[in-house]
Every structure is written in structure tokens, then in C-alpha cells.
CSV table of C-alpha atoms and ligand atoms in Angstrom, one decimal:
chain,number,residue,atom,x,y,z
T,1,MET,CA,167.4,378.7,42.6
T,2,LYS,CA,164.1,380.6,42.2
T,3,LYS,CA,162.9,382.5,45.3
T,4,ILE,CA,159.2,382.3,45.6
T,5,ALA,CA,156.5,384.3,47.5
T,6,ILE,CA,153.2,382.5,47.9
T,7,LEU,CA,150.3,384.8,48.6
T,8,GLY,CA,147.5,382.5,50.0
T,9,SER,CA,149.8,379.6,51.0
T,10,THR,CA,147.1,377.9,53.1
T,11,GLY,CA,144.6,377.6,50.3
T,12,SER,CA,144.1,374.9,47.7
T,13,ILE,CA,146.6,376.3,45.2
T,14,GLY,CA,149.1,377.4,47.9
T,15,THR,CA,149.3,374.0,49.6
T,16,GLN,CA,149.7,372.3,46.2
T,17,ALA,CA,152.4,374.8,45.3
T,18,LEU,CA,154.3,373.9,48.5
T,19,GLU,CA,154.0,370.2,47.5
T,20,VAL,CA,155.6,371.0,44.2
T,21,ILE,CA,158.3,373.0,45.9
T,22,SER,CA,159.0,370.2,48.5
T,23,GLU,CA,159.7,367.8,45.7
T,24,ASN,CA,162.1,370.3,44.0
T,25,ARG,CA,164.0,371.8,46.9
T,26,GLU,CA,167.1,372.3,44.8
T,27,ALA,CA,165.2,374.4,42.2
T,28,PHE,CA,163.0,376.6,44.5
T,29,SER,CA,163.2,378.2,47.9
T,30,VAL,CA,160.3,379.8,49.8
T,31,GLU,CA,161.0,383.4,50.5
T,32,THR,CA,157.6,384.6,51.8
T,33,LEU,CA,154.3,382.9,52.8
T,34,THR,CA,151.0,384.8,53.4
T,35,ALA,CA,147.7,383.6,54.7
T,36,ASN,CA,144.3,385.2,55.3
T,37,ASN,CA,143.2,383.5,58.6
T,38,ASN,CA,144.6,380.0,58.9
T,39,ALA,CA,147.4,380.7,61.5
T,40,ASP,CA,147.9,377.1,62.5
T,41,LEU,CA,148.7,375.9,59.0
T,42,LEU,CA,150.8,379.0,58.2
T,43,ILE,CA,152.9,378.3,61.3
T,44,LYS,CA,153.3,374.6,60.3
T,45,GLN,CA,154.3,375.5,56.7
T,46,ALA,CA,156.8,378.2,57.9
T,47,LYS,CA,158.5,375.6,60.2
T,48,ILE,CA,159.0,373.2,57.3
T,49,PHE,CA,159.9,375.7,54.5
T,50,LYS,CA,161.8,378.3,56.6
T,51,PRO,CA,160.8,381.4,54.7
T,52,ASN,CA,162.4,384.8,55.4
T,53,SER,CA,159.0,386.2,56.3
T,54,VAL,CA,155.3,385.4,56.7
T,55,VAL,CA,152.2,387.6,56.8
T,56,ILE,CA,149.0,386.8,58.5
T,57,ARG,CA,146.2,389.0,57.2
T,58,ASN,CA,144.0,388.7,60.2
T,59,GLU,CA,145.7,391.1,62.7
T,60,GLU,CA,144.1,389.3,65.7
T,61,LYS,CA,146.3,386.3,65.0
T,62,TYR,CA,149.6,388.2,64.9
T,63,LYS,CA,150.7,387.3,68.4
T,64,LEU,CA,150.0,383.6,67.9
T,65,VAL,CA,152.0,383.5,64.7
T,66,ASN,CA,154.8,385.7,66.0
T,67,ASP,CA,155.2,383.7,69.3
T,68,ALA,CA,155.5,380.5,67.2
T,69,LEU,CA,157.9,381.7,64.6
T,70,SER,CA,160.1,384.5,66.0
T,71,SER,CA,162.4,382.1,67.7
T,72,GLU,CA,163.0,380.4,64.3
T,73,GLY,CA,164.4,383.7,62.9
T,74,ILE,CA,161.3,384.2,60.6
T,75,LYS,CA,160.0,387.8,60.4
T,76,VAL,CA,156.3,388.0,61.1
T,77,TYR,CA,153.9,390.7,59.9
T,78,CYS,CA,150.2,391.2,59.8
T,79,GLY,CA,147.4,393.0,57.9
T,80,ALA,CA,146.5,393.5,54.3
T,81,LYS,CA,149.0,396.4,53.9
T,82,SER,CA,151.9,394.2,54.9
T,83,ILE,CA,150.9,391.8,52.1
T,84,GLU,CA,150.9,394.7,49.6
T,85,ASP,CA,154.4,395.8,50.8
T,86,ILE,CA,156.2,392.4,51.2
T,87,VAL,CA,155.9,391.5,47.5
T,88,THR,CA,158.3,394.3,46.6
T,89,SER,CA,161.1,392.7,48.6
T,90,ASP,CA,164.3,392.5,46.5
T,91,SER,CA,164.9,388.8,47.4
T,92,ILE,CA,161.7,387.6,45.6
T,93,ASP,CA,161.8,386.3,42.0
T,94,ILE,CA,158.3,384.9,41.5
T,95,VAL,CA,155.1,385.9,43.2
T,96,LEU,CA,152.4,383.2,43.1
T,97,THR,CA,149.1,385.0,43.6
T,98,ALA,CA,146.8,382.3,45.0
T,99,MET,CA,144.6,384.4,47.3
T,100,VAL,CA,140.8,384.5,46.7
T,101,GLY,CA,139.1,387.2,44.8
T,102,TYR,CA,139.7,391.0,44.6
T,103,SER,CA,142.2,390.9,47.5
T,104,GLY,CA,144.9,389.9,45.0
T,105,LEU,CA,144.7,393.1,43.0
T,106,ILE,CA,147.0,395.6,44.9
T,107,PRO,CA,149.7,393.1,45.8
T,108,THR,CA,149.9,392.0,42.2
T,109,ILE,CA,150.2,395.5,41.0
T,110,ASN,CA,153.0,396.2,43.5
T,111,ALA,CA,154.9,393.1,42.4
T,112,ILE,CA,154.6,394.0,38.7
T,113,LYS,CA,156.0,397.4,39.4
T,114,LYS,CA,159.1,395.7,40.8
T,115,GLY,CA,159.4,393.6,37.7
T,116,LYS,CA,158.7,390.3,39.5
T,117,THR,CA,157.4,387.3,37.6
T,118,ILE,CA,153.8,386.7,38.4
T,119,ALA,CA,152.5,383.1,38.6
T,120,LEU,CA,148.9,384.1,38.3
T,121,ALA,CA,146.4,381.9,40.1
T,122,ASN,CA,144.1,384.8,41.1
T,123,LYS,CA,142.0,385.3,37.9
T,124,GLU,CA,139.9,388.0,39.6
T,125,THR,CA,142.9,390.4,39.3
T,126,LEU,CA,142.7,390.3,35.5
T,127,VAL,CA,138.9,390.3,35.5
T,128,VAL,CA,138.9,393.5,37.6
T,129,ALA,CA,141.8,395.4,36.1
T,130,GLY,CA,143.0,393.5,33.0
T,131,LYS,CA,144.0,396.6,31.1
T,132,ILE,CA,145.9,398.2,33.9
T,133,ILE,CA,147.7,395.0,34.8
T,134,THR,CA,148.7,394.1,31.3
T,135,ASP,CA,149.9,397.7,30.5
T,136,LEU,CA,151.9,397.7,33.7
T,137,ALA,CA,153.5,394.3,33.0
T,138,LYS,CA,154.6,395.7,29.6
T,139,GLU,CA,156.0,398.9,31.1
T,140,TYR,CA,157.9,397.2,33.9
T,141,GLY,CA,159.0,394.1,32.0
T,142,SER,CA,157.1,391.7,34.3
T,143,LYS,CA,156.1,388.3,33.0
T,144,ILE,CA,152.6,387.0,33.8
T,145,LEU,CA,152.5,383.2,33.7
T,146,PRO,CA,149.1,381.6,34.0
T,147,VAL,CA,148.4,379.0,36.7
T,148,ASP,CA,144.7,378.5,35.8
T,149,SER,CA,144.7,375.1,34.1
T,150,GLU,CA,142.9,376.3,30.9
T,151,HIS,CA,145.2,379.2,30.5
T,152,SER,CA,148.3,377.2,31.2
T,153,ALA,CA,147.1,374.8,28.5
T,154,ILE,CA,146.8,377.7,26.0
T,155,PHE,CA,150.1,379.1,27.1
T,156,GLN,CA,151.7,375.7,26.5
T,157,CYS,CA,150.1,375.4,23.1
T,158,LEU,CA,151.6,378.8,22.1
T,159,SER,CA,155.1,377.7,22.9
T,160,GLY,CA,157.1,378.0,19.6
T,161,GLU,CA,154.3,380.0,17.9
T,162,ILE,CA,155.5,383.6,18.4
T,163,GLN,CA,155.1,384.4,14.7
T,164,ASN,CA,151.6,382.8,14.5
T,165,PRO,CA,148.6,384.8,15.6
T,166,ILE,CA,145.7,383.0,17.3
T,167,GLU,CA,142.6,382.6,15.3
T,168,LYS,CA,140.6,381.5,18.3
T,169,ILE,CA,140.8,379.6,21.5
T,170,PHE,CA,138.6,376.9,23.0
T,171,LEU,CA,138.3,377.1,26.8
T,172,THR,CA,137.1,373.7,28.1
T,173,ALA,CA,134.7,373.5,31.0
T,174,SER,CA,133.8,370.4,33.0
T,175,GLY,CA,130.2,371.7,33.3
T,176,GLY,CA,130.4,371.3,37.1
T,177,PRO,CA,128.1,369.3,39.3
T,178,PHE,CA,124.9,370.6,37.6
T,179,ARG,CA,125.7,369.9,33.9
T,180,GLY,CA,122.6,369.0,32.0
T,181,LYS,CA,120.3,370.2,34.8
T,182,ASN,CA,117.4,372.6,34.0
T,183,THR,CA,116.2,375.8,35.8
T,184,GLU,CA,113.6,373.9,37.7
T,185,PHE,CA,116.2,371.6,39.2
T,186,LEU,CA,118.6,374.5,40.0
T,187,GLN,CA,115.9,376.4,41.9
T,188,ASN,CA,116.4,374.2,45.0
T,189,VAL,CA,120.0,373.0,44.9
T,190,THR,CA,121.9,373.2,48.2
T,191,LYS,CA,125.3,374.5,49.1
T,192,LYS,CA,126.4,370.9,49.7
T,193,GLN,CA,125.4,369.8,46.2
T,194,ALA,CA,127.1,372.9,44.6
T,195,LEU,CA,130.3,372.2,46.5
T,196,ASN,CA,130.5,368.6,45.1
T,197,HIS,CA,132.6,369.2,42.0
T,198,PRO,CA,133.0,366.0,39.8
T,199,ASN,CA,136.7,366.4,38.7
T,200,TRP,CA,138.6,369.1,40.6
T,201,VAL,CA,139.2,369.6,44.3
T,202,MET,CA,139.4,373.3,44.9
T,203,GLY,CA,138.5,376.1,47.3
T,204,ASN,CA,134.9,376.9,48.1
T,205,LYS,CA,134.6,380.2,46.1
T,206,ILE,CA,135.9,378.7,42.8
T,207,THR,CA,133.9,375.5,43.3
T,208,ILE,CA,130.6,377.5,43.5
T,209,ASP,CA,131.8,379.6,40.5
T,210,SER,CA,132.3,376.3,38.6
T,211,ALA,CA,128.8,375.1,39.5
T,212,SER,CA,127.3,378.4,38.2
T,213,LEU,CA,129.6,378.6,35.2
T,214,MET,CA,130.8,382.0,36.5
T,215,ASN,CA,134.3,380.5,36.8
T,216,LYS,CA,134.2,380.0,33.0
T,217,GLY,CA,132.9,383.5,32.5
T,218,LEU,CA,135.8,384.9,34.6
T,219,GLU,CA,138.2,382.7,32.6
T,220,VAL,CA,136.9,384.1,29.3
T,221,ILE,CA,137.8,387.6,30.6
T,222,GLU,CA,141.1,386.3,32.0
T,223,ALA,CA,142.0,384.8,28.5
T,224,LYS,CA,141.2,388.1,26.8
T,225,TRP,CA,143.9,389.9,28.7
T,226,LEU,CA,146.5,387.1,28.9
T,227,PHE,CA,146.4,386.4,25.2
T,228,ASP,CA,145.1,389.8,23.8
T,229,LEU,CA,141.9,388.4,22.2
T,230,ARG,CA,138.5,389.7,21.3
T,231,ALA,CA,135.4,388.2,22.9
T,232,ASP,CA,134.4,386.5,19.5
T,233,GLN,CA,137.8,384.7,19.5
T,234,ILE,CA,137.0,382.9,22.8
T,235,ASP,CA,134.7,379.8,22.7
T,236,VAL,CA,133.6,377.7,25.6
T,237,VAL,CA,133.3,374.0,25.1
T,238,VAL,CA,131.9,371.7,27.8
T,239,HIS,CA,134.1,368.6,28.2
T,240,PRO,CA,133.0,366.6,31.3
T,241,GLN,CA,136.1,364.4,31.6
T,242,SER,CA,138.5,367.5,32.0
T,243,ILE,CA,141.2,365.8,30.0
T,244,VAL,CA,141.6,368.3,27.2
T,245,HIS,CA,142.5,371.4,29.3
T,246,SER,CA,142.0,373.9,26.4
T,247,ALA,CA,143.0,374.4,22.8
T,248,VAL,CA,144.2,377.0,20.3
T,249,GLN,CA,143.3,377.3,16.7
T,250,PHE,CA,145.7,379.0,14.3
T,251,LYS,CA,145.1,380.8,11.0
T,252,ASP,CA,145.6,377.7,9.0
T,253,GLY,CA,142.8,376.0,11.0
T,254,SER,CA,145.2,373.7,12.8
T,255,ILE,CA,144.3,373.1,16.5
T,256,LYS,CA,146.8,372.4,19.3
T,257,ALA,CA,145.4,371.2,22.6
T,258,GLN,CA,147.1,370.3,25.9
T,259,MET,CA,145.9,367.2,27.7
T,260,GLY,CA,146.4,365.3,30.9
T,261,ILE,CA,144.8,364.1,34.1
T,262,PRO,CA,143.2,366.9,36.0
T,263,ASP,CA,145.7,367.9,38.7
T,264,MET,CA,146.5,371.5,39.5
T,265,LYS,CA,150.1,370.6,40.5
T,266,LEU,CA,150.9,370.4,36.8
T,267,PRO,CA,150.0,373.9,35.8
T,268,ILE,CA,151.5,375.2,39.1
T,269,GLN,CA,154.8,373.4,38.4
T,270,TYR,CA,154.8,374.6,34.8
T,271,ALA,CA,154.5,378.2,35.9
T,272,LEU,CA,157.1,377.9,38.6
T,273,GLY,CA,159.6,376.0,36.4
T,274,TYR,CA,158.9,378.0,33.2
T,275,PRO,CA,160.4,377.8,30.6
T,276,LYS,CA,161.7,374.4,31.8
T,277,ARG,CA,159.6,371.4,32.3
T,278,ILE,CA,160.4,369.6,35.5
T,279,LYS,CA,160.4,365.8,35.8
T,280,ASN,CA,157.9,364.5,38.3
T,281,ASN,CA,156.1,361.3,39.4
T,282,PHE,CA,152.5,362.5,38.8
T,283,LYS,CA,150.2,359.8,37.5
T,284,ARG,CA,150.4,359.5,33.7
T,285,PHE,CA,147.4,359.7,31.4
T,286,SER,CA,146.3,356.7,29.4
T,287,PHE,CA,144.1,357.1,26.4
T,288,PHE,CA,142.6,353.6,27.1
T,289,ASP,CA,141.2,354.8,30.5
T,290,TYR,CA,139.2,357.4,28.6
T,291,PRO,CA,137.9,355.8,25.4
T,292,ASN,CA,135.0,358.4,25.3
T,293,LEU,CA,136.2,362.0,25.5
T,294,THR,CA,133.0,364.1,24.9
T,295,PHE,CA,132.3,367.7,24.0
T,296,GLU,CA,129.1,369.7,24.1
T,297,LYS,CA,127.8,373.3,24.0
T,298,ALA,CA,127.5,375.3,27.2
T,299,ASP,CA,123.8,375.8,28.3
T,300,ARG,CA,123.9,379.6,28.5
T,301,LYS,CA,120.1,379.9,28.9
T,302,THR,CA,120.1,378.0,32.1
T,303,PHE,CA,123.5,379.2,33.4
T,304,LYS,CA,123.1,382.9,32.9
T,305,ASN,CA,126.5,383.8,34.5
T,306,LEU,CA,128.4,382.9,31.3
T,307,ASP,CA,126.4,385.4,29.3
T,308,LEU,CA,126.8,388.0,31.9
T,309,ALA,CA,130.5,387.6,31.7
T,310,TYR,CA,130.6,387.9,27.9
T,311,LYS,CA,128.4,391.0,28.2
T,312,ALA,CA,130.8,392.5,30.8
T,313,LEU,CA,133.7,391.7,28.5
T,314,GLU,CA,132.0,393.3,25.4
T,315,THR,CA,130.9,396.4,27.4
T,316,GLY,CA,134.4,396.8,28.9
T,317,GLY,CA,135.3,399.7,31.2
T,318,ASN,CA,134.4,399.0,34.8
T,319,SER,CA,131.8,396.4,33.8
T,320,PRO,CA,133.9,393.3,34.6
T,321,CYS,CA,134.8,394.9,37.9
T,322,ILE,CA,131.1,395.2,38.7
T,323,LEU,CA,130.5,391.6,37.6
T,324,ASN,CA,133.3,390.3,39.9
T,325,ALA,CA,132.3,392.3,43.0
T,326,ALA,CA,128.7,391.4,42.7
T,327,ASN,CA,129.6,387.7,42.2
T,328,GLU,CA,131.9,387.7,45.3
T,329,ILE,CA,129.0,389.0,47.4
T,330,ALA,CA,126.6,386.6,45.7
T,331,VAL,CA,128.8,383.5,46.3
T,332,GLU,CA,129.4,384.5,49.9
T,333,ALA,CA,125.6,384.9,50.5
T,334,PHE,CA,125.0,381.5,48.8
T,335,LEU,CA,127.6,379.9,51.0
T,336,ASN,CA,126.0,381.4,54.1
T,337,GLU,CA,122.6,380.1,52.8
T,338,LYS,CA,121.1,383.6,52.5
T,339,ILE,CA,120.4,383.4,48.7
T,340,SER,CA,119.4,380.6,46.4
T,341,PHE,CA,121.6,379.3,43.6
T,342,LEU,CA,119.7,381.0,40.7
T,343,LYS,CA,119.3,384.3,42.6
T,344,MET,CA,123.1,384.8,42.3
T,345,SER,CA,122.8,385.6,38.6
T,346,ASP,CA,119.9,388.0,39.2
T,347,LEU,CA,121.9,389.8,41.8
T,348,ILE,CA,124.9,390.2,39.5
T,349,ALA,CA,122.7,391.3,36.5
T,350,ASN,CA,121.0,393.9,38.8
T,351,CYS,CA,124.3,395.4,39.9
T,352,MET,CA,125.5,395.5,36.3
T,353,GLU,CA,122.4,397.6,35.4
T,354,LYS,CA,122.6,399.9,38.4
T,355,ILE,CA,126.2,400.8,38.9
T,356,ILE,CA,127.4,403.8,36.9
T,357,PHE,CA,129.4,402.8,33.8
T,358,VAL,CA,133.0,404.2,33.5
T,359,LYS,CA,134.5,403.7,30.1
T,360,ASN,CA,138.2,404.2,30.8
T,361,PRO,CA,138.6,403.5,34.6
T,362,ASP,CA,141.9,404.1,36.3
T,363,LEU,CA,142.8,402.1,39.5
T,364,GLU,CA,141.0,404.6,41.8
T,365,ASP,CA,137.8,404.3,39.7
T,366,LEU,CA,138.0,400.5,39.9
T,367,ILE,CA,138.5,400.6,43.7
T,368,ALA,CA,135.4,402.8,43.9
T,369,THR,CA,133.4,400.6,41.6
T,370,ASP,CA,134.3,397.5,43.6
T,371,SER,CA,133.2,399.0,46.9
T,372,GLU,CA,130.0,400.7,45.5
T,373,THR,CA,129.0,397.4,43.9
T,374,ARG,CA,129.6,395.5,47.2
T,375,ILE,CA,127.4,398.0,49.1
T,376,LEU,CA,124.6,397.8,46.5
T,377,ALA,CA,124.8,394.0,46.3
T,378,LYS,CA,124.4,393.7,50.0
T,379,GLN,CA,121.4,396.1,50.0
T,380,LEU,CA,119.8,394.1,47.2
T,381,LEU,CA,120.2,390.8,49.1
Y,401,LIG,MN1,140.4,377.0,35.5
């Protein structure tokens, strides 16, 4: 029985992880659930899955959650610090990091330092502090298992290939709702249009990132750290059907790809069950439903975020941290209708120019970079 902590249990990945767990109650038990703000759903989940403890990040909702759960024998905590602490509990085997953005960083570091297995759904953690995270994981013998569908695909392709170095990888991208559109069109797109992703149902932040191709940019950086690659070994291929989830090319030119119907429950289940595959009743793929799988180049002139991410990766240091913090502010501003779709890239580029570069940042440097970038981005808005 694997004991699981889900950070961000009320979000899109968190709720789907609980669906996976509920179908495999003999294999998994829920040890801890944490949520940012959605107290009602957290209470509902806790009553069903009976975790040892829950944390609600918003301290104003502590009483509500505690009143509902203390009689059930569930420990209730609140605040960001409690999330950072609870992951170190001896009774946790796997920490599924499914919270949004930068907030995943410190809890993930704490869990790694206790040697926990990390099922990583919070790509921003590796974008901000990839070197620190991967060094710590080595030092403390903590495994990092990707939940992001593209990285899960690559991870699955690498199974049995320990002796065989990667020549390059192909990260597939759906292209999002604005694939094929030009700058003129993008000038006036609305929040509603951007949130309408063709293939995947996801949280708001990642859906906007998908529309702007920043999600793919963040994934390029995530892949660098997960698989120890250089920027020139990572190619992005737009594949509108989202059936080929990504591919690896080896030194003999042979390519392995992982395929399936787009459903996040599969990579979640693979990470939680790893190294075993678990039988399920998910809908099966048929080649004959998809006679035309197509592939095209990413339009990096129109969607500038992808170039910005490659630039951040090549520059290194605190540059990806600047990219991420500026993007989080840009996406929030776009969702609040304070900035246009294309202005998001300008804001990020501006922050990358203005924030002071640090070549070998430690964690304190990155925390400072993150907060300085957020302040500057808000001033520039
Ligand atoms: Mn992805």
C-alpha cells in the first residue's frame, strides 16, 4: 500500500488523482490532502478518503474545515507553512505536487530532503530551481516521477534504455486554441477564447499557458532537468490531435513514442503505480478513429513565449525563475482582463531584460529573484 500526499487536491490534477486512487483502494491510501482555497471540496474529499491530515492554505477557512473534520479524527492545519511542514511526515511515501505555480517549490524541496518519491505535476518547480531540485534529489535518493503527459511519455520511452543515451527528444504540443492564427488575430482575443482548449481540460493557469505556448516553453525547461538534456536536444512539434504524447530519438536514429487518447489520468496513474502498470477501464485508442495524425512546426514568430523560454534555458542562472514569475503575473493579469493576450510576452521579455542576472543562484537568490520580478511585473502592467 502506497501512502500518498496530494498537494493541490481540489485542482484538476488533484481531483483526477483521487479518481485514480478511488479505483485502486487496495494499492493506495490517502495520507494528506492540501488545498489553496476550496474548503468545501477539501472537506468533501476528506470525508470520502479519510486522510490522516488536511491543510487549507487560506487561514480564514481554517474554522470551517476544522469544524467539519475534527469529529472524523482528521487533523486540520492551515497556512502555507503547514503545507511546507506536512510533506516531511514519516507516514508519506509519495508526494503528488499538483499545486499551481511557484508555490510548489518549498514543499517539494522539503519532501525531497526526506527522500520521498515526488510525482511531479508542478512543472514550475523545475523551471524555477531545476538545478537545486535535481541535485537534492540525487543527494537524498529521492525519485522524481513526471506527471506532465509529455514528460511521462518520454519517461515511459526510456524504460529499458538505461545504457542508451538520448540523442534528442520531441515534445509534442497541441498548439492550443490559437494554432494557425496570426498576430493581428491574437491582438483582440478574449479570456473566454483562450480558456477554450481543444483537447485537454485543465486548470485556468495552464490553459492560458497552452494558448500562449508558454506551457510548452516551461515544458522544454522541465525536460532539460528531468532528462539531463541541452536546449538543442529538445525539439517542439505541433501535433493538433494530441495522440502522440512525445518521443525520444536514440543514437541509432530510432524513435520511440508513447501514444494514447489524451487523458491526464493515465500519466497520473503511471507515476503513482510506477514501476508497475495498473489495469484500468479507460477508453482505448483506435488507429481508425485517427486516420490523419498530423505534425507541424511551432510558429515561434507569432507565439514569442516559446522563444523566451528557450532563451531563459540557454542563459541559465536565475533567468528561468524570472521567466516564470513574470509569466505568473502576466497570466493573472490576463485572466483579470488587465492586459491583452500579446502583451503577456512583452511583459515577460521586459522583466527578463531588467532583473539582475545571477549566474549560480542558491535558493535564497531564487526566492529574491521571484519576489523582485513580481514587483517589477506589477509596476510595468
Ligand atoms: Mn504537458
